[in-house]
XYZ file of N, CA and C in Angstrom:
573
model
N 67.075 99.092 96.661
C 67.533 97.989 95.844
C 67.806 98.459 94.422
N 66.910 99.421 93.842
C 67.117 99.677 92.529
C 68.260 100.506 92.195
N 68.876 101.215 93.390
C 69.821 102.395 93.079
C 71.212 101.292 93.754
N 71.045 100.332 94.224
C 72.234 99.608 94.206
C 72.670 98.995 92.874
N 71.391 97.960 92.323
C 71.755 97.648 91.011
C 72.246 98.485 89.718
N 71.772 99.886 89.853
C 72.074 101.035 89.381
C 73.512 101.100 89.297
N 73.941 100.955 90.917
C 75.531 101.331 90.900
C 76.193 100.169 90.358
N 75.872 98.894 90.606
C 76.526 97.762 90.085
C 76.803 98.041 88.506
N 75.438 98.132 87.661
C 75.477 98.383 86.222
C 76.731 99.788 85.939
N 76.531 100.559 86.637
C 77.613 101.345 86.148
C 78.719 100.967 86.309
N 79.461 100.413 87.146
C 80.921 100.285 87.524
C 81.335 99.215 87.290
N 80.346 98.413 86.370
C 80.867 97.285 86.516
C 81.945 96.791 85.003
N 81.703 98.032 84.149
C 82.762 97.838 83.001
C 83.510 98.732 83.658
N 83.974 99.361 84.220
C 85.371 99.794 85.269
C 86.290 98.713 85.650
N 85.485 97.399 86.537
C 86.032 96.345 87.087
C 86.248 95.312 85.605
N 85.278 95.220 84.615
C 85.579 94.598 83.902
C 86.959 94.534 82.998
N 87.339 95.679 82.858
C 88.229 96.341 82.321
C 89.755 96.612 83.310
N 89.701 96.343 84.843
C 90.774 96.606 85.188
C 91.633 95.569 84.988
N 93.081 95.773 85.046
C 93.581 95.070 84.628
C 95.604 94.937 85.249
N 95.913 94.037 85.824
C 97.005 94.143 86.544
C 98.407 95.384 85.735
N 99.122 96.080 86.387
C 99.750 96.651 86.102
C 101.339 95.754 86.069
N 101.724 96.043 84.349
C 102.987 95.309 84.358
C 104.508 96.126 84.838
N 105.161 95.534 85.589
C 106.905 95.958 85.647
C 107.916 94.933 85.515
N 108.786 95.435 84.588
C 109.576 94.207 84.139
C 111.041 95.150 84.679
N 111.678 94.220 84.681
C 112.840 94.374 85.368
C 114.100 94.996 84.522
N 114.713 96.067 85.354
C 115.996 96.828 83.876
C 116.909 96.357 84.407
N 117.384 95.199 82.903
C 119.016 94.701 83.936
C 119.908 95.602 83.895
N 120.189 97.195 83.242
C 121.055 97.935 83.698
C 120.994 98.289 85.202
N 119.907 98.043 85.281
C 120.372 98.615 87.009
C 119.370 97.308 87.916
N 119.607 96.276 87.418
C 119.615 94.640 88.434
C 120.983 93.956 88.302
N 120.528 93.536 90.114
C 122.132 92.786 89.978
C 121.816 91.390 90.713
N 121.655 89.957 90.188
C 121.716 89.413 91.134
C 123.252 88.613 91.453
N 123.266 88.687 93.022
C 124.625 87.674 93.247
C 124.557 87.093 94.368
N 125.525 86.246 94.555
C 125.460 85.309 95.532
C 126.885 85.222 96.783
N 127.004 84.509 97.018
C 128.744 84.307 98.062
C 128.725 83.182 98.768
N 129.284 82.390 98.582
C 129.649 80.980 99.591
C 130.852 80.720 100.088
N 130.875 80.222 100.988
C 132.407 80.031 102.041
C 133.129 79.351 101.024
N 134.318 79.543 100.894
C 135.529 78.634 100.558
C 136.527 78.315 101.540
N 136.445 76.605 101.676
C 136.930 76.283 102.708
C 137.078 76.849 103.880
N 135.305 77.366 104.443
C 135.527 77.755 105.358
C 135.816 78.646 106.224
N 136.787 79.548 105.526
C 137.587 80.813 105.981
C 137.277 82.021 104.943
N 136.279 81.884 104.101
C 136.655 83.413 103.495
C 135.352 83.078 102.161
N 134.680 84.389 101.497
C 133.487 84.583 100.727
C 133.899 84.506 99.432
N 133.709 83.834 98.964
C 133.782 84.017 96.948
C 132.135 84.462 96.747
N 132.099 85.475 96.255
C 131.084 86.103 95.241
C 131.293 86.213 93.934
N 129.883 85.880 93.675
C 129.397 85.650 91.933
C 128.593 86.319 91.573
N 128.310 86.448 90.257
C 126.647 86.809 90.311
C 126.000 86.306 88.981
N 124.901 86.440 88.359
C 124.505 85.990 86.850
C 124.328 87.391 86.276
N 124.715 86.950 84.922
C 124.718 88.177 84.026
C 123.663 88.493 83.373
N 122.515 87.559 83.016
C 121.427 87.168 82.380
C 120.118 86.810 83.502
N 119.296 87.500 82.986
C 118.271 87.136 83.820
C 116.770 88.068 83.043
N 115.497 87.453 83.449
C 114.813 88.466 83.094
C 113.396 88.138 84.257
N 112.537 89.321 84.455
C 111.388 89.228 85.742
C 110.865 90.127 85.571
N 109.596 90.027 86.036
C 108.046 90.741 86.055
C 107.333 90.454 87.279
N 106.577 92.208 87.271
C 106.165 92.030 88.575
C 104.484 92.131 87.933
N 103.291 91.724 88.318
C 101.906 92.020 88.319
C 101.578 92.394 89.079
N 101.154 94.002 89.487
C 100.168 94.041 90.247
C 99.151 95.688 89.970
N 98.316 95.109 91.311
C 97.164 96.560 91.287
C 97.720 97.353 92.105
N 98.290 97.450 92.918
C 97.873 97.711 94.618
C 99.591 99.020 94.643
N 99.695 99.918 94.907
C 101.078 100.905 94.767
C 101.712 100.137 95.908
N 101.498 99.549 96.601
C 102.303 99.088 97.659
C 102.874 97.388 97.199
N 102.663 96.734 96.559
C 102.693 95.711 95.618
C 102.264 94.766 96.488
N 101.593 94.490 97.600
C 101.050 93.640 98.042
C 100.581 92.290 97.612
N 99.861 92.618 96.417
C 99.241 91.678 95.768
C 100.054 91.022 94.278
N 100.998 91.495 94.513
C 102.669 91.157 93.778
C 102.442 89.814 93.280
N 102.311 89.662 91.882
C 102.492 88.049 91.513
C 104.200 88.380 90.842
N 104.642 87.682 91.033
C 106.690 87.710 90.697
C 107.314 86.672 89.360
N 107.567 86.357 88.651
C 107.963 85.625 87.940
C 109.301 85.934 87.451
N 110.942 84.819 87.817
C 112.209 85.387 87.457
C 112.871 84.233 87.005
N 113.635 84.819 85.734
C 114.248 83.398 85.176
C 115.545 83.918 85.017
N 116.755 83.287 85.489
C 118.165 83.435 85.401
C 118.303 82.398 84.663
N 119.672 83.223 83.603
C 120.246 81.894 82.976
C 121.395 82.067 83.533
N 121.431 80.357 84.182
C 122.680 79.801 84.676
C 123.707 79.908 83.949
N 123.542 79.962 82.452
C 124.911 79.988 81.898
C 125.713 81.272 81.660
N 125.066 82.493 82.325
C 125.772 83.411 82.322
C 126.506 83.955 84.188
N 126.888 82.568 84.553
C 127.252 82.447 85.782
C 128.549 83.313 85.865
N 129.077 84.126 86.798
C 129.945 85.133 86.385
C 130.714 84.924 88.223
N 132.204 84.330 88.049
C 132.462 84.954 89.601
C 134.245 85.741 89.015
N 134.441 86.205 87.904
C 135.750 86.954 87.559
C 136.420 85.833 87.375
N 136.704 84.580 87.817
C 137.345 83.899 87.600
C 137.146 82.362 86.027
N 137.454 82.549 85.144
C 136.846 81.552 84.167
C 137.030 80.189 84.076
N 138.233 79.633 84.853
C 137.877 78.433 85.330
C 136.625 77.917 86.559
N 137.038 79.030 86.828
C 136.301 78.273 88.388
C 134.496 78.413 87.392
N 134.443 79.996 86.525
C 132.888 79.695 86.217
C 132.391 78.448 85.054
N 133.299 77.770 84.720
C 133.754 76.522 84.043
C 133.137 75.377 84.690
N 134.091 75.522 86.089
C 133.357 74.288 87.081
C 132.478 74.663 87.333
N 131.600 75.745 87.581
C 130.270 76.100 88.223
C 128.848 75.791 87.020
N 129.455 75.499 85.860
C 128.630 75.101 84.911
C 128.458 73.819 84.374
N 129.431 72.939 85.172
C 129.475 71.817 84.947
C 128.609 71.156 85.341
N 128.572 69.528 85.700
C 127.662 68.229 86.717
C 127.949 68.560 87.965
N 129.299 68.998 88.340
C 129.499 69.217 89.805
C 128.809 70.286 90.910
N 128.288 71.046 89.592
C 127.554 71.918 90.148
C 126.207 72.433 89.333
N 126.149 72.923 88.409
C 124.700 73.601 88.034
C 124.149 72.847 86.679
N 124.903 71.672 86.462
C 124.771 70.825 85.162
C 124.209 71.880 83.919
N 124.693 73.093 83.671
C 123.976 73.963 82.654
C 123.409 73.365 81.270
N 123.901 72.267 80.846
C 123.682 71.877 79.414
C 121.902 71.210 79.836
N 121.816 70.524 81.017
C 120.593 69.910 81.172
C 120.151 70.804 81.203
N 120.116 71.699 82.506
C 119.399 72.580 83.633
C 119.500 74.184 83.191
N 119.520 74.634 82.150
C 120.197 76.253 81.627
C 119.826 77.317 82.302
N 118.485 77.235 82.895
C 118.081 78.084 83.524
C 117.210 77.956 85.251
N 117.561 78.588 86.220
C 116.929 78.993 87.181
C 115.392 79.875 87.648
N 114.563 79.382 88.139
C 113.316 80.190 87.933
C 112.814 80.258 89.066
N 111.763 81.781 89.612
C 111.303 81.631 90.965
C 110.482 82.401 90.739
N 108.981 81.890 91.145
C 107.790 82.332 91.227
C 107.308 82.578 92.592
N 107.009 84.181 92.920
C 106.467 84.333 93.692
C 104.977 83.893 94.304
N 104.659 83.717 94.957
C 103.673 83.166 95.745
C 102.996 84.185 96.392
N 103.485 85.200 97.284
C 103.367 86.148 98.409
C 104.045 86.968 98.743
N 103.920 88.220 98.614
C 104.305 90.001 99.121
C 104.079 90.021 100.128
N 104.500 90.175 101.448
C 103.404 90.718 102.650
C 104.411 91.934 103.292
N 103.937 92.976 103.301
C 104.435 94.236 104.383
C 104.480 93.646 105.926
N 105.713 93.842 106.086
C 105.954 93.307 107.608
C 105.730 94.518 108.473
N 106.427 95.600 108.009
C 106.403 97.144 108.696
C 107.317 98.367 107.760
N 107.001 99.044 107.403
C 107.159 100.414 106.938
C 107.322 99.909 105.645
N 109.315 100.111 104.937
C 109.310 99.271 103.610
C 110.176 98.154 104.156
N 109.364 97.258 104.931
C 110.029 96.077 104.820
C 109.306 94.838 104.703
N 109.264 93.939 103.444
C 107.832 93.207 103.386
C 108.377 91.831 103.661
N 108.430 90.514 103.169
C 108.567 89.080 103.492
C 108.477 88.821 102.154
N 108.651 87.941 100.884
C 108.296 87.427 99.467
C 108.528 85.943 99.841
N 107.728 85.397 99.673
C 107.561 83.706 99.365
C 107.378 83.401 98.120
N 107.910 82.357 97.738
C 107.777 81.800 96.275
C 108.472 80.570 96.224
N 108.313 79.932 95.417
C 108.963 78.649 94.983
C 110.460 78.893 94.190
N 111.299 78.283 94.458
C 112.673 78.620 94.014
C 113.141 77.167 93.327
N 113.055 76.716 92.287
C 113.564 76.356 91.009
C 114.991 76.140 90.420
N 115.853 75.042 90.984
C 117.361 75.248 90.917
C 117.586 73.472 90.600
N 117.974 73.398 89.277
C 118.062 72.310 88.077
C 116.540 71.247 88.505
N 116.366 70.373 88.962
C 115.444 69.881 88.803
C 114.640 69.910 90.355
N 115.181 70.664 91.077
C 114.234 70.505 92.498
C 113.666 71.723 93.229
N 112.713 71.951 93.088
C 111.665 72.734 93.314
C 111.587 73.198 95.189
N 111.475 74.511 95.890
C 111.958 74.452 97.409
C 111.330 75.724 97.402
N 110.751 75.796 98.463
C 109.375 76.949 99.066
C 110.819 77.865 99.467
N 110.857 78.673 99.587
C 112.347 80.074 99.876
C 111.223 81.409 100.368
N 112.157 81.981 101.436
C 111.404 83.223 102.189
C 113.106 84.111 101.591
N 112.624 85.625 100.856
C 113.118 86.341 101.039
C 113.120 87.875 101.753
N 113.848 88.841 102.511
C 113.570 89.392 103.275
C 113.956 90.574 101.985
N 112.816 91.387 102.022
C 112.977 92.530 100.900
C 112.572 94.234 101.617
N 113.283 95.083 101.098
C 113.433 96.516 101.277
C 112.909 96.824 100.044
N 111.796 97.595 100.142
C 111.143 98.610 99.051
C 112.101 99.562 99.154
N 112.643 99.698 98.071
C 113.091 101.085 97.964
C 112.169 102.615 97.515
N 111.026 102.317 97.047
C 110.033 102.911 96.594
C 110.134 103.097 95.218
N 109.306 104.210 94.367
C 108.434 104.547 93.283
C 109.523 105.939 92.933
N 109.840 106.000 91.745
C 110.154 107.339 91.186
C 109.569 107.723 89.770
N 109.891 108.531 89.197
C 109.457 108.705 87.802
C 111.116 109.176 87.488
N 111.257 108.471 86.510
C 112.477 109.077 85.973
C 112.714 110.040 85.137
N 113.880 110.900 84.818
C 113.964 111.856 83.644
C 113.344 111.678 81.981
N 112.670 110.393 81.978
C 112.393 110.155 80.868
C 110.794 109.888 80.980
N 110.337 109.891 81.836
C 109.089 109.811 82.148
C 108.388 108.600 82.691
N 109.632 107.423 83.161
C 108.851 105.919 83.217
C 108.822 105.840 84.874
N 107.477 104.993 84.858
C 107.925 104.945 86.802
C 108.725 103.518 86.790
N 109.365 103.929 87.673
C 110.381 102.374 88.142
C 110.240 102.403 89.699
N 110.309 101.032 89.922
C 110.302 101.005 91.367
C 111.608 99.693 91.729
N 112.225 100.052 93.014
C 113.580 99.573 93.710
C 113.118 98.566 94.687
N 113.692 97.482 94.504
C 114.010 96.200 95.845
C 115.098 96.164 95.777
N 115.648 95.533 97.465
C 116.636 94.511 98.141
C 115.600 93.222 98.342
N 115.851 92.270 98.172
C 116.101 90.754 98.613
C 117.314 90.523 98.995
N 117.057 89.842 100.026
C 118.009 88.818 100.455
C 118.016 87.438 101.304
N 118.399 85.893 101.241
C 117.488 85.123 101.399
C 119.468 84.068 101.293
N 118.940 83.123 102.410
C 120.116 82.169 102.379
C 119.706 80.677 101.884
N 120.340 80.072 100.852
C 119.479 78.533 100.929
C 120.924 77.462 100.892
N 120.405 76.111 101.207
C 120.974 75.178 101.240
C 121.432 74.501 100.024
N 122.721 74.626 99.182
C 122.671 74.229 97.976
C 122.853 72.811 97.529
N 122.814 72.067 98.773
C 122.661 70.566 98.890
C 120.996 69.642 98.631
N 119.988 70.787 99.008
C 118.532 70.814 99.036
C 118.571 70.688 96.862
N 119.088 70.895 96.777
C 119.187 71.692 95.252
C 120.194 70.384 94.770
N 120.492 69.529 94.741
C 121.482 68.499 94.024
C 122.716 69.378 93.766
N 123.302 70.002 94.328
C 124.832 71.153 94.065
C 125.595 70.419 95.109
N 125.603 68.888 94.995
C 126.620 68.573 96.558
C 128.005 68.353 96.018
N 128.952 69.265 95.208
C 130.071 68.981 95.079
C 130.588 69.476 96.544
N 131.906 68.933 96.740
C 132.467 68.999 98.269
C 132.026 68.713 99.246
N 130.895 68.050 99.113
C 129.931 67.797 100.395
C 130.924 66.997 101.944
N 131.927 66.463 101.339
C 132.470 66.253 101.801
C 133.568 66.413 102.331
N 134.262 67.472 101.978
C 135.628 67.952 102.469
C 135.231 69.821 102.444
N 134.543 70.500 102.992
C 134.228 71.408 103.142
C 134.855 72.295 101.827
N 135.054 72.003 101.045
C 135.934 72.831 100.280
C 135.245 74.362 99.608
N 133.422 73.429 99.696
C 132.721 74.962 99.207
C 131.391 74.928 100.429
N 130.872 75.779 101.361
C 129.871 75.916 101.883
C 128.702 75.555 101.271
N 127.909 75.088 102.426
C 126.667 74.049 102.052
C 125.743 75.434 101.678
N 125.729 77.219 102.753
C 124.994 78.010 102.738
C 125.118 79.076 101.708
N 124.726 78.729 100.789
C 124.454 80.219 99.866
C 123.495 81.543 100.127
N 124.496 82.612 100.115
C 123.562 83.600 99.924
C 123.255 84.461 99.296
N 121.713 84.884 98.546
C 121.550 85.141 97.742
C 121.431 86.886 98.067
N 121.743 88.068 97.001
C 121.351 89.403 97.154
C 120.941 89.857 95.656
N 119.862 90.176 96.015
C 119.387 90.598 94.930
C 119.188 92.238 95.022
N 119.925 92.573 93.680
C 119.547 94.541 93.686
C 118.796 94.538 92.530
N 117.272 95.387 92.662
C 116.156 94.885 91.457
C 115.551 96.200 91.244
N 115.475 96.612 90.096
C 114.955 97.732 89.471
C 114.007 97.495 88.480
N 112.567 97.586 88.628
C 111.703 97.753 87.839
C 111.276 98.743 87.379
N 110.793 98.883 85.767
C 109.814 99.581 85.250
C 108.759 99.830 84.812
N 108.029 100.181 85.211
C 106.567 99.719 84.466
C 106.265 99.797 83.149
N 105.054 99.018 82.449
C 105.007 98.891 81.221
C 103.918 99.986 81.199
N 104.681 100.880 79.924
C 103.476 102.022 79.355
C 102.228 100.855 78.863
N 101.151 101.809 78.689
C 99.587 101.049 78.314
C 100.065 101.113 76.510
């Protein structure tokens, strides 16, 4: 008993002291975008230009991954400037109310090798929707400059009618299914 409490007293400013490891996201090399049917027959892709996210964790495999990501809607980008005109409007992402998009992870789980599952709450103008994305670790490097960064794929389809986005709901003119791809490059924060 005495050489357990022993070990407790020692290690226990180790545990007191640990402390989640930060990675925040390099938008030079993040991309998020999206693509929805137009009328039906063919993909318009977009993506946002603005965004910022952090990852928390202990664990090198990020298991224990807490996620936090905020896009601003108003840097909605599909090459075309009318159309990203209408996409910022009431008909669609009401930007002046709603400016930004946010999604908090919930859950990391390794499904098999690098391929894990991310749950989180997904945040799109005022309605809040549990979202499963299917993610590829790309793994851990150290770069020429000395920082570790680590690589995801997400990718995840949602209903943009679930979300108050029902322009065309009625004449198919834009698909109800969005899909989202996310290319995500983190770095970790020096101590």
């Amino acid at each position: 008993m005495k050489k357990l409490l022993l070990a407790l007293v020692a290690f226990a400013p180790l545990t007191m002291f640990a402390q989640s490891t930060t990675w925040n996201n390099d938008p030079a090399h993040t991309s998020i975008n999206f693509n929805v049917t137009h009328l039906g027959i063919a993909q318009v892709a977009g993506k946002f230009d603005k965004f910022e996210g952090a990852i928390q964790s202990d664990k090198k495999d990020f298991t224990d991954a807490k996620i936090n990501f905020t896009v601003d809607v108003t840097s909605v980008n599909t090459s075309v400037e009318p159309r990203d005109k209408h996409l910022k409007s009431d008909d669609f992402f009401s930007v002046e109310k709603y400016p930004t998009m946010k999604f908090v992870g919930t859950s990391l789980k390794k499904v098999s090798g690098n391929k894990y599952v991310l749950e989180g709450d997904l945040t799109i103008k005022d309605v809040t929707k549990k979202v499963k994305f299917d993610v590829v670790y790309g793994g851990t490097v150290v770069d020429p400059w000395g920082n570790n960064r680590a690589g995801f794929d997400a990718t995840t389809s949602i209903n943009r009618f679930d979300y108050h986005i029902d322009f065309g709901k009625d004449n198919n003119a834009v698909g109800k299914t969005v899909n989202l791809v996310l290319h995500l490059e983190f770095t970790q924060k020096k101590a």
